[in-house]
Coordinates of C-alpha atoms in Angstrom, one line a residue:
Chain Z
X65 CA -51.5 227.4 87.8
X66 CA -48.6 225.3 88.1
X67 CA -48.2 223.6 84.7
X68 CA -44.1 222.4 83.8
X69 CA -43.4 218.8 84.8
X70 CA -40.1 217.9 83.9
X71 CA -38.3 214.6 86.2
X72 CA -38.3 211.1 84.5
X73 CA -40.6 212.5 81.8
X74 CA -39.5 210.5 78.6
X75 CA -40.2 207.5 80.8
X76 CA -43.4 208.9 81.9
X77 CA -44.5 210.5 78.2
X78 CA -43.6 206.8 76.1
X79 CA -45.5 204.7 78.9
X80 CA -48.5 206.4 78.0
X81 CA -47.9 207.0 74.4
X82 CA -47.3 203.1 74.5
X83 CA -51.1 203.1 76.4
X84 CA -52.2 204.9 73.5
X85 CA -50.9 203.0 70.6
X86 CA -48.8 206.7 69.9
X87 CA -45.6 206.2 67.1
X88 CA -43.7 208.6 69.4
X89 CA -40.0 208.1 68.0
X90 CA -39.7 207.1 64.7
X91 CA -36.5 206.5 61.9
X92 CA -37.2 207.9 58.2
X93 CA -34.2 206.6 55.8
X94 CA -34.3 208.9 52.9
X95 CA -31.7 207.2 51.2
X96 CA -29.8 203.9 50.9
X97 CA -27.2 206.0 48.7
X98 CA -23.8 206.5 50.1
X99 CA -20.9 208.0 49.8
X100 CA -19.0 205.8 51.8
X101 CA -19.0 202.0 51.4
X102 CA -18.9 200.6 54.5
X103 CA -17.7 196.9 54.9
X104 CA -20.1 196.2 57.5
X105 CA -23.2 198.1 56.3
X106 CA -26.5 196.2 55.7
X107 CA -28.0 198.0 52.8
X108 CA -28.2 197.9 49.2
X109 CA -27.1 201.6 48.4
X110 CA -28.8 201.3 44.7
X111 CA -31.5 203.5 44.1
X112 CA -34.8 202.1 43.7
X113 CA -37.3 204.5 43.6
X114 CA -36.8 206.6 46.7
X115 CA -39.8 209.1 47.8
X116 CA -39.5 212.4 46.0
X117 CA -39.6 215.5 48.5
X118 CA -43.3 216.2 48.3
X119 CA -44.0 212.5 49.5
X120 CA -42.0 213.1 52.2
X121 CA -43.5 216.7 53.2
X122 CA -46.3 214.9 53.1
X123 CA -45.5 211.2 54.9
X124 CA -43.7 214.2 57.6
X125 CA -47.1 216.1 58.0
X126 CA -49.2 212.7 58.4
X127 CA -46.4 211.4 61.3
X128 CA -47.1 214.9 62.9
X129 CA -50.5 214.0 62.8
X130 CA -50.2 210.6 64.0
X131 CA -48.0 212.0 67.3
X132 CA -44.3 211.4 65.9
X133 CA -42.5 213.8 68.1
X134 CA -38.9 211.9 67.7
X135 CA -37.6 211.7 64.1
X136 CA -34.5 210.4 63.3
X137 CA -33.3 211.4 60.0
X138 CA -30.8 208.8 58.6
X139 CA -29.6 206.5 55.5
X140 CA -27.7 206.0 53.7
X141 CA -26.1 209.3 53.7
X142 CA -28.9 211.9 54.1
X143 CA -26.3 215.0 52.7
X144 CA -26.4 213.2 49.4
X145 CA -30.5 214.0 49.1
X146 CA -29.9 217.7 47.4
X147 CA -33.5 218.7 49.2
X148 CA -31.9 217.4 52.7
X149 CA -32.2 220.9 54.1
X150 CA -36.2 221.5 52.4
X151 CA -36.9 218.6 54.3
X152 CA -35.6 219.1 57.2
X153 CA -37.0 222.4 57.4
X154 CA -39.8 221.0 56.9
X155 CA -39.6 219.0 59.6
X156 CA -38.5 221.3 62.0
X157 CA -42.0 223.5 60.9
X158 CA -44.3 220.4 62.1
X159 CA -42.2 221.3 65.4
X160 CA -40.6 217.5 65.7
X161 CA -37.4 216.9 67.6
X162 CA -34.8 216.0 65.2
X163 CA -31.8 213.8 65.5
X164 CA -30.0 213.1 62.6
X165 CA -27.6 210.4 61.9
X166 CA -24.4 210.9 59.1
X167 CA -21.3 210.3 57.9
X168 CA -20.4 213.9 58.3
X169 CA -18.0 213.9 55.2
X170 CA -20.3 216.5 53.3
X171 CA -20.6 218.4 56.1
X172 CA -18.3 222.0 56.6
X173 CA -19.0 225.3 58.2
X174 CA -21.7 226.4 56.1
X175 CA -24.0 223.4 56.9
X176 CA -23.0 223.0 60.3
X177 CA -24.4 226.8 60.8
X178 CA -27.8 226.4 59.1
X179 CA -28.2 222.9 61.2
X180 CA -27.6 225.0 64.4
X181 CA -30.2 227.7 63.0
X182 CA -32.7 224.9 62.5
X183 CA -32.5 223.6 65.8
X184 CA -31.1 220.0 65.3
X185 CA -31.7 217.9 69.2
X186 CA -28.1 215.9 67.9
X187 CA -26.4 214.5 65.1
X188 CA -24.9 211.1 65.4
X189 CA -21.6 210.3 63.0
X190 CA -19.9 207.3 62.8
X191 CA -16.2 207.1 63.8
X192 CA -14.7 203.4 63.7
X193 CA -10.9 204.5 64.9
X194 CA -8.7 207.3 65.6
X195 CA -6.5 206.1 63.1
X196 CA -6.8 207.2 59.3
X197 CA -5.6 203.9 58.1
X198 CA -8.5 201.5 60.2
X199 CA -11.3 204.0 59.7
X200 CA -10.9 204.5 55.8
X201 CA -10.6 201.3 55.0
X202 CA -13.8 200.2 57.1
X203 CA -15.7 203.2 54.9
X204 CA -13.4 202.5 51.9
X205 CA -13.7 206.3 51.4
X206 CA -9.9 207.3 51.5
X207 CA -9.7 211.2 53.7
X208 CA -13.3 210.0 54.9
X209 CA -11.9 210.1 59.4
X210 CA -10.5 213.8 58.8
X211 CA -13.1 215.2 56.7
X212 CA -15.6 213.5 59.6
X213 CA -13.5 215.1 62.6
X214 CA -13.5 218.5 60.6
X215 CA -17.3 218.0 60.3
X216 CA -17.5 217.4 64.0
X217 CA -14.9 220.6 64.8
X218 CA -17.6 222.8 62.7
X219 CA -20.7 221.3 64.2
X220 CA -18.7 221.8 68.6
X221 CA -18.2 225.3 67.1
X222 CA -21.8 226.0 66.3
X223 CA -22.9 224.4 69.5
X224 CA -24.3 220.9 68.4
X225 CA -24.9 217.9 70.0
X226 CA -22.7 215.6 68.7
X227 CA -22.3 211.8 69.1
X228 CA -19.5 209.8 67.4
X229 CA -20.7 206.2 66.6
X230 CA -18.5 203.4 66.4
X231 CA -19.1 199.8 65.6
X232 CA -16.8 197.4 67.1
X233 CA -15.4 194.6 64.4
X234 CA -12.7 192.3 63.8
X235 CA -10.8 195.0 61.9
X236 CA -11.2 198.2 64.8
X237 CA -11.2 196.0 68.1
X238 CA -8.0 197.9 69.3
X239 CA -9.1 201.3 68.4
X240 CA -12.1 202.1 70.6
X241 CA -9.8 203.3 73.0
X242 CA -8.4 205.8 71.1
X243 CA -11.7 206.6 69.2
X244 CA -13.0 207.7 73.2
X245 CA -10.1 209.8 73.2
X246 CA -10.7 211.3 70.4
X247 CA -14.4 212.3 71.0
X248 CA -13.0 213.4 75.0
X249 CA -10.5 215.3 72.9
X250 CA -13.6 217.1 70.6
X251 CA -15.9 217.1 73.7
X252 CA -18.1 215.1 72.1
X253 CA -20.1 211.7 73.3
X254 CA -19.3 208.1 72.2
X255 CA -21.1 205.1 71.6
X256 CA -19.8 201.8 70.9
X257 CA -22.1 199.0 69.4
X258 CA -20.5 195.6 69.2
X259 CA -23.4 194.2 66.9
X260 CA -22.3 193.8 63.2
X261 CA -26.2 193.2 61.8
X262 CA -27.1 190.7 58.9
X263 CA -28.0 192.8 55.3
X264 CA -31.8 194.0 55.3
X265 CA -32.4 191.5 52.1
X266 CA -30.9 188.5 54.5
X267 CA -27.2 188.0 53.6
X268 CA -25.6 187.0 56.6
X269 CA -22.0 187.1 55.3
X270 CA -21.2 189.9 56.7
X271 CA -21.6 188.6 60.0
X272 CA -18.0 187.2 59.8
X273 CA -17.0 190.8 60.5
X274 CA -18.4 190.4 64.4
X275 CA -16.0 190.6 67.1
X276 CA -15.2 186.7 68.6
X277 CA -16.4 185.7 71.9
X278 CA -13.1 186.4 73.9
X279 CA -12.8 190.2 72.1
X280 CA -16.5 190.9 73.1
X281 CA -15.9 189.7 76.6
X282 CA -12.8 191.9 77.1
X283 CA -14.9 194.9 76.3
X284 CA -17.1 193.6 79.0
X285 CA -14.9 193.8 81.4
X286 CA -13.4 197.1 80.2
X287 CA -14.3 199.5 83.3
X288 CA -13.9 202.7 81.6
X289 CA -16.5 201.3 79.0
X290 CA -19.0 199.7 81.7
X291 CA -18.6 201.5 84.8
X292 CA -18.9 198.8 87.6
X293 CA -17.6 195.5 85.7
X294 CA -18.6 192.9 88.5
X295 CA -21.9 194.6 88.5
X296 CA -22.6 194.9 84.9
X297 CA -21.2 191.1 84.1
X298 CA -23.5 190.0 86.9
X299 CA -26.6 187.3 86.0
X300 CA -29.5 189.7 87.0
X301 CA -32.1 188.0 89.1
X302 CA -35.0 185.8 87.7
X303 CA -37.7 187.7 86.6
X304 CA -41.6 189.0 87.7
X305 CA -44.8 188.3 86.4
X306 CA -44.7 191.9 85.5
X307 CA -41.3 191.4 83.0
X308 CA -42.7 188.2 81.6
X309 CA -45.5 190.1 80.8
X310 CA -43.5 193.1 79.4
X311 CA -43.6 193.9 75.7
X312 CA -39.6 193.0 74.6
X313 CA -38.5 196.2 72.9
X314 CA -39.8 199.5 71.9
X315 CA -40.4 198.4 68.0
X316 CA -43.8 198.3 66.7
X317 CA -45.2 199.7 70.1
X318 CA -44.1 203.4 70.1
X319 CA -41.4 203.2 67.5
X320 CA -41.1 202.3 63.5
X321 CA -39.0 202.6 60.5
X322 CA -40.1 204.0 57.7
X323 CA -37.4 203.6 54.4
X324 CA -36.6 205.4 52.0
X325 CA -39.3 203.7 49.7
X326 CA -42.1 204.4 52.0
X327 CA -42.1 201.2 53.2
X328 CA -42.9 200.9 57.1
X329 CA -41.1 198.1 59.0
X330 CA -41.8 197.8 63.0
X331 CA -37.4 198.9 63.4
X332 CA -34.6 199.7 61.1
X333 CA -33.2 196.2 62.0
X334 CA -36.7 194.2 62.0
X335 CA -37.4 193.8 58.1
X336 CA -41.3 192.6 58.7
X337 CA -43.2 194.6 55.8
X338 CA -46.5 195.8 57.4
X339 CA -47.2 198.5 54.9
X340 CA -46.3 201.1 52.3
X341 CA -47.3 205.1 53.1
X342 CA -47.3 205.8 49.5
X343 CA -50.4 203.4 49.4
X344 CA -51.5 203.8 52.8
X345 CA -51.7 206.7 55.2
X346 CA -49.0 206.2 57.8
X347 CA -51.4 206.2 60.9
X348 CA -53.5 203.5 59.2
X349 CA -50.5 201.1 58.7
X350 CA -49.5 201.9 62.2
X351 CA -52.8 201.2 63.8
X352 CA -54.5 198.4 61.8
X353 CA -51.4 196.7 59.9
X354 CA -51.5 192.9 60.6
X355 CA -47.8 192.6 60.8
X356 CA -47.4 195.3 62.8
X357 CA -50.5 194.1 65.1
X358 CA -48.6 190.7 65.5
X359 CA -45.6 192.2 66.8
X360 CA -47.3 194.2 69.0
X361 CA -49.0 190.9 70.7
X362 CA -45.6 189.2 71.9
X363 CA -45.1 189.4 75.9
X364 CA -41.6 188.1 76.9
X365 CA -43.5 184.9 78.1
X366 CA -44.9 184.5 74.9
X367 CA -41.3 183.6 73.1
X368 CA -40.2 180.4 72.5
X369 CA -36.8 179.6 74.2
X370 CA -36.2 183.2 76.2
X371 CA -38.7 183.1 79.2
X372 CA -36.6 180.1 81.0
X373 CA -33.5 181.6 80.1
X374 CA -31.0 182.8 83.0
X375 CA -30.7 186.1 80.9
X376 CA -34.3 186.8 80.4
X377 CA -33.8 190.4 82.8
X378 CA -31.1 191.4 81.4
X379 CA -31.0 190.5 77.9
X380 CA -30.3 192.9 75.0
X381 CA -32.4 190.4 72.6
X382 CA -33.2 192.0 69.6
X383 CA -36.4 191.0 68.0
X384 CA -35.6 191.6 64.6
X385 CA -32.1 190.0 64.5
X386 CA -34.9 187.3 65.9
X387 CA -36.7 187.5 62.6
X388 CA -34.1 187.5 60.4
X389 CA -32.8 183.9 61.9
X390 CA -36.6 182.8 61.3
X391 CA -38.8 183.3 63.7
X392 CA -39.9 186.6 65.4
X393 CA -40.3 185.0 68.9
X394 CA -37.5 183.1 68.8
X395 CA -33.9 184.0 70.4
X396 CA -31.4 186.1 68.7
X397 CA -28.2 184.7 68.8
X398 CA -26.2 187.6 68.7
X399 CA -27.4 188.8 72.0
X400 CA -27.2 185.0 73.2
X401 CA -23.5 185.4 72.4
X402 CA -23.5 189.1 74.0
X403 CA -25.2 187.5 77.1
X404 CA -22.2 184.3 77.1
X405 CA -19.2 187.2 76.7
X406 CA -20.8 189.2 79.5
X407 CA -21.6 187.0 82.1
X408 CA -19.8 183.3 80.9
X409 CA -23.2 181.6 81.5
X410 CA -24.8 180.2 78.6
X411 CA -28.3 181.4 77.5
X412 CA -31.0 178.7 77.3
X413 CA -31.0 178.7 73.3
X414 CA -27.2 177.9 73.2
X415 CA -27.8 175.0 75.6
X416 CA -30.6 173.8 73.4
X417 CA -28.1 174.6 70.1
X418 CA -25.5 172.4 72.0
X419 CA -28.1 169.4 72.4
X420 CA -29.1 169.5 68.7
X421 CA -25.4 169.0 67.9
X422 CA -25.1 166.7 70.1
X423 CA -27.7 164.3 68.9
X424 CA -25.9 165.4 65.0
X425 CA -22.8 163.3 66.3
X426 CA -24.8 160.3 66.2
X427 CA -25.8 161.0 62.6
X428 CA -22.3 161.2 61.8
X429 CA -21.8 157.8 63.0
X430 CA -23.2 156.4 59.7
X431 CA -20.2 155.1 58.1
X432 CA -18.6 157.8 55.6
X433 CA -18.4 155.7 52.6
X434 CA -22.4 155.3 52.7
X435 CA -22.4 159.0 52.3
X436 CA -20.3 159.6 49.4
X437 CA -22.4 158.0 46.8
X438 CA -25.5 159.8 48.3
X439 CA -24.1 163.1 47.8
X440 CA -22.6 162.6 44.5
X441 CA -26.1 161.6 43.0
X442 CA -27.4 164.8 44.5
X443 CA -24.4 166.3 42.2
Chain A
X9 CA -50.6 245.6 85.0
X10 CA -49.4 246.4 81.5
X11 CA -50.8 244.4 78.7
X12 CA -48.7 240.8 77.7
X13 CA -48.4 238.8 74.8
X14 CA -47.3 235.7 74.3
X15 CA -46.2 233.6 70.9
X16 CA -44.4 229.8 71.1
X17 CA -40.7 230.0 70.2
X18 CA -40.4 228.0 67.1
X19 CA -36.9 226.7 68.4
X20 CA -38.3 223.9 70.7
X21 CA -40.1 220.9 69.3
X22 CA -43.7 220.3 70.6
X23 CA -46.4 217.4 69.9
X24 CA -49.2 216.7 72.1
X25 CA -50.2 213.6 73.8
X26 CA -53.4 213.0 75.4
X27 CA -54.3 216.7 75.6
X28 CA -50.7 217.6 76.7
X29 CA -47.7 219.2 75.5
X30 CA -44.1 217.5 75.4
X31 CA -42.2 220.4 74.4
X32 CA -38.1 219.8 74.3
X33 CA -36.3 223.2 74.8
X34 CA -34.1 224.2 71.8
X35 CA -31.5 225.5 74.2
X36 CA -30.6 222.5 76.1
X37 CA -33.0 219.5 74.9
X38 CA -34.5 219.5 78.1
X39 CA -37.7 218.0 78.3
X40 CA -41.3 219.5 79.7
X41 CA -44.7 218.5 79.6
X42 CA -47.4 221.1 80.0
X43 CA -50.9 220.2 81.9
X44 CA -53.9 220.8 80.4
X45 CA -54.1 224.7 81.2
X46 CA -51.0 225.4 80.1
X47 CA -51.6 223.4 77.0
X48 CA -54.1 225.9 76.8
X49 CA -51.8 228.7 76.6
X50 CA -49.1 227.2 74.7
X51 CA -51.7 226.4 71.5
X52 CA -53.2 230.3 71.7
X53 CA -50.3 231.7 72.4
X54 CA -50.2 233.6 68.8
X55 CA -48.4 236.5 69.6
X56 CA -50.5 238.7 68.7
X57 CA -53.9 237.4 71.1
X58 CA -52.9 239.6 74.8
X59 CA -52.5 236.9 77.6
X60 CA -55.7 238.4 79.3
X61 CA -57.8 237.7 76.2
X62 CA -56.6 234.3 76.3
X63 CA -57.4 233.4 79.8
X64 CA -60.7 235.5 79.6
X65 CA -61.6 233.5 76.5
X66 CA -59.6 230.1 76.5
X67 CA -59.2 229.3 80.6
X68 CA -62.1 230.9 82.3
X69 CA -64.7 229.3 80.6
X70 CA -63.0 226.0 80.4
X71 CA -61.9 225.7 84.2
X72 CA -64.4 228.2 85.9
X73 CA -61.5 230.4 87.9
X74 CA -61.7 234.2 88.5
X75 CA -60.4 236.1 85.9
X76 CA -58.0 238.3 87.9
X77 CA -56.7 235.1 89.8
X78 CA -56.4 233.4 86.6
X79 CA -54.8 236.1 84.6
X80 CA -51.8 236.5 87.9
X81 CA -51.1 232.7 87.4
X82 CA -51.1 232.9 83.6
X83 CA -48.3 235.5 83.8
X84 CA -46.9 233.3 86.6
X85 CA -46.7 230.4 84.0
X86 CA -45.9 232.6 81.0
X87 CA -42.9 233.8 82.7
X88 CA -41.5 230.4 83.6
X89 CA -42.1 229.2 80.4
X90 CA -40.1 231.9 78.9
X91 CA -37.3 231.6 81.4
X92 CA -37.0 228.3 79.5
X93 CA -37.5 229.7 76.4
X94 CA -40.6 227.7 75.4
X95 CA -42.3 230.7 75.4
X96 CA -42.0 234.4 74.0
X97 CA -43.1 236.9 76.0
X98 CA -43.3 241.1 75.4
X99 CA -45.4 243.8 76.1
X100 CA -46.3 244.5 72.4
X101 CA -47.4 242.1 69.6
X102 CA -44.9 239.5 68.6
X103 CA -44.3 238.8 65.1
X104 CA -44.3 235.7 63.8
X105 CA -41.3 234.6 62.3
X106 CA -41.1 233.0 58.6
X107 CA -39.8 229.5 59.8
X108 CA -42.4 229.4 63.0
X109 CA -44.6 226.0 62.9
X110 CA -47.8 225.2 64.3
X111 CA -47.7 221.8 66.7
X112 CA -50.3 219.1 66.6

C-alpha cells in the first residue's frame, strides 16, 4: 500500500484540477484600507462596504467546498481588519494553505509567533529599496522600510517563509540591487516585478511610474537577476498546435479573485465582474458565471494579434492588463514592451501600432490652419 | 502487534481532488498527494478509531485485501506519513486538539 506521490505534483494536481473546472488557488482581498499609500498602488483604499467576518467564515467554508486549497490573503493591508487573526484561523481550520501578502509595518514579535503557531505556507511583504529615503517615499509612510525589516527579523526568528516584494519604477530602478542584499542579508527570498498596473477603476496615470524601455532592458540583461542572459533574452521558437491551443494564463481556469466586497473577478489584475458571493454561492459564480465562462473559452489562437507574434512562446501577456486596454483577447502592451526590452524584437501589436501611426502622418498632412477653426468650434 | 491509532496533524493543509488528498506538510511546505487508500486513511484517521478498525471497516471492504496484509501496509503507510508529519501516530487514543480542522 504504497500511497505518497510527491515529484512535479503542483504541475500534476492543477492540470487536473484545470480538467475539473476546480478553483484551486485563489486571492481574497479583505481590505482596500491601508496604512501605507503607495504611489504606484491600483486601489481605491476607501471603504465601501467590505464583508463583515461572518460573510467571510462563510464565503471561506463555501471555497473549501468548492476545492480552494491555495488562499492568498491580501489587500490593502490585511493587519488593519481587527478580526485578521479570527479569520485566518478560520482559514487554517478548513485546512487551506495560506499565503499571506503585507506591508508588515503592524507586524512585531507577538504576531509573528501566533502566525508561526497557525501554520502560515509564506508571507510576502513589499520592500521597494534598501534605502529609507526611496522606500518611504514610495509608501509615503515615513519609518515604514525599518518597521518592515523588523517585521521580517521577527517573522526569520519564528521560522517563516518570507518573501520580500519589490516593484521596479522610475523612482527605485537603482535599488534592486541592494534590496537583494538586503533580503541575502535577512535570508529571505526576493521578487522583482517590473509591471506598474493601471488602477482597478481604469486610471491609467499611474502608468507614468513604469520603468522606460532601456531601464527594463538593463534588468534583462542583469545576470544575477536572470541567470543565463543570452538564454533568457533569446526569441523562443515558434510555437505547436498544442500552445496555440493552450488556455493563456491560470485566471478564470483554476484561479480567481475574490475582493473585499465579495465581488469575484477571474484575477486580481483582470477587473471582469462575473459575480458577487454575497448574492451568489461562490461555486455557482465559478461554474456557471457568463463572464467567467467567456474567459475560460480563449485558446492562444483564439486572440487577435498574439498567435502570429514572434513572442507568442514566451510571452508574459497578461490577459487582464489585456482587458483594461479594451479587449480581453487583445495584446497587452506592457508585456509587448517587456517582450521589445528583452529580446529587441518587436511584438506583432507594436508593428501593427507602428502602421497605424504611420498612416496618422498622412492625416496630419491636412494643412494646420484648416484645423484650428475646427477645434475651436468644438471649444 | 500492539494496537495503533492514528489522527491528521492539523498543521498541514489538505483538500481533496478527485477522490485524493493534496496535503502540504506544515514543516517544510512540501507537497503530497495521497491515492485513493490512503485517502482512505487520512479522512478516518480520528484518533481515537484503532488503525485495525479502520482497515477492517474502511479498506477491506472497499478493495477486497486480507485483513492481516492490509493492516501490515496500513502501518507501513501510517508510519511514513508520520515521518512527514501528515500523520499522528501513538499507541493510545489521540486527542484532538481545539484548533484541529476537518478537510473536504
Amino acid at each position: 500500500m504504497s500511497g505518497l506521490h510527491q515529484d512535479g505534483l503542483l504541475q500534476q494536481m492543477t492540470a487536473k484540477a484545470l480538467r475539473l473546472n476546480v478553483p484551486l488557488n485563489v486571492q481574497l482581498d479583505l481590505t482596500y484600507r491601508c496604512n501605507e499609500k503607495c504611489v504606484h498602488c491600483y486601489l481605491d483604499h476607501h471603504d465601501h462596504g467590505e464583508m463583515t467576518t461572518a460573510e467571510i467564515k462563510h464565503l471561506l467554508s463555501e471555497m473549501a467546498e468548492a476545492g480552494v486549497f491555495i488562499l492568498t490573503l491580501s489587500g490593502g493591508e490585511i493587519f488593519l481588519r481587527k478580526d485578521f487573526f479570527e479569520i485566518l484561523e478560520h482559514a487554517r481550520r478548513l485546512m487551506f494553505c495560506v499565503k499571506l501578502k503585507t506591508n508588515a509595518v503592524l507586524i512585531r514579535e507577538s504576531e509573528a509567533a501566533k502566525l508561526r503557531d497557525l501554520d502560515i505556507e509564506s508571507i510576502q511583504i513589499s520592500i521597494y529599496s534598501h534605502r529609507p529615503e526611496v522606500h518611504d517615499a514610495i509608501t509615503l509612510l515615513p519609518g515604514s522600510l525599518k518597521r518592515s525589516v523588523d517585521a521580517i527579523r521577527f517573522l526569520k526568528s519564528q521560522g517563516l517563509r518570507v518573501i520580500m516584494a519589490n516593484v521596479l519604477m522610475t523612482a527605485n530602478m537603482g535599488d534592486y540591487p541592494g534590496v537583494r542584499a538586503l533580503a541575502e542579508e535577512l535570508g529571505v527570498e526576493c521578487t522583482l516585478d517590473p509591471t506598474v498596473t493601471p488602477m482597478m477603476d481604469g486610471d491609467r496615470s499611474i502608468l507614468k511610474l513604469n520603468v522606460d524601455r532601456d531601464s527594463l532592458r538593463q534588468v534583462f540583461r542583469d545576470e544575477s537577476m536572470v541567470g543565463d542572459a543570452e538564454e533568457f533574452c533569446a526569441i523562443a521558437a515558434a510555437p505547436g498546435e498544442d500552445e496555440l491551443d493552450a488556455t493563456p494564463c491560470s485566471a478564470g481556469h483554476t484561479a480567481c479573485y475574490v475582493s473585499p466586497y465579495g465581488d469575484l473577478f477571474p484575477c486580481v489584475q483582470f477587473p471582469l465582474p462575473t459575480g458577487n458571493v454575497r448574492r451568489e454561492r461562490f461555486v455557482d459564480i465559478w461554474r456557471h458565471s457568463s463572464a467567467m465562462n467567456e474567459v475560460r473559452s480563449i485558446r492562444i489562437k483564439d486572440l487577435t494579434t498574439c498567435p502570429s507574434c514572434p513572442h507568442v512562446s514566451s510571452c508574459t501577456r497578461c490577459p487582464g492588463l489585456a482587458y483594461m486596454e479594451g479587449n480581453m483577447r487583445g495584446p497587452s502592451s506592457q508585456d509587448c514592451e517587456k517582450s521589445f526590452a528583452r529580446t529587441g524584437v518587436p511584438s506583432a501589436n507594436m508593428l501593427a501600432k507602428a502602421r497605424r501611426a504611420a498612416n496618422l502622418v498622412q492625416i496630419r498632412a491636412v494643412p494646420a490652419r484648416a484645423a484650428v477653426p475646427q477645434a475651436g468650434a468644438m471649444a | 502487534m500492539s494496537m495503533l491509532y492514528v489522527a491528521r496533524n492539523p498543521r498541514v493543509a489538505a483538500r481533496g481532488l478527485d477522490g485524493e488528498m493534496m496535503i502540504m506538510s506544515g514543516r517544510d511546505s512540501t507537497l503530497f498527494t495521497l491515492n485513493k487508500t490512503a485517502t482512505i486513511l487520512w479522512q478516518n484517521a480520528d484518533g481515537t478509531t484503532p488503525l485495525s478498525e479502520i482497515v477492517e471497516r474502511r479498506i477491506c471492504s472497499e478493495f477486497e485485501v486480507e485483513p492481516a496484509e492490509a493492516l501490515q501496509d496500513a502501518e507501513t503507510l501510517a508510519r511514513e506519513l508520520a515521518s512527514h508529519e501528515i500523520l499522528q501516530i501513538s499507541e493510545h487514543p489521540i486527542p484532538r486538539p481545539a484548533s484541529a480542522g476537518e478537510s473536504h
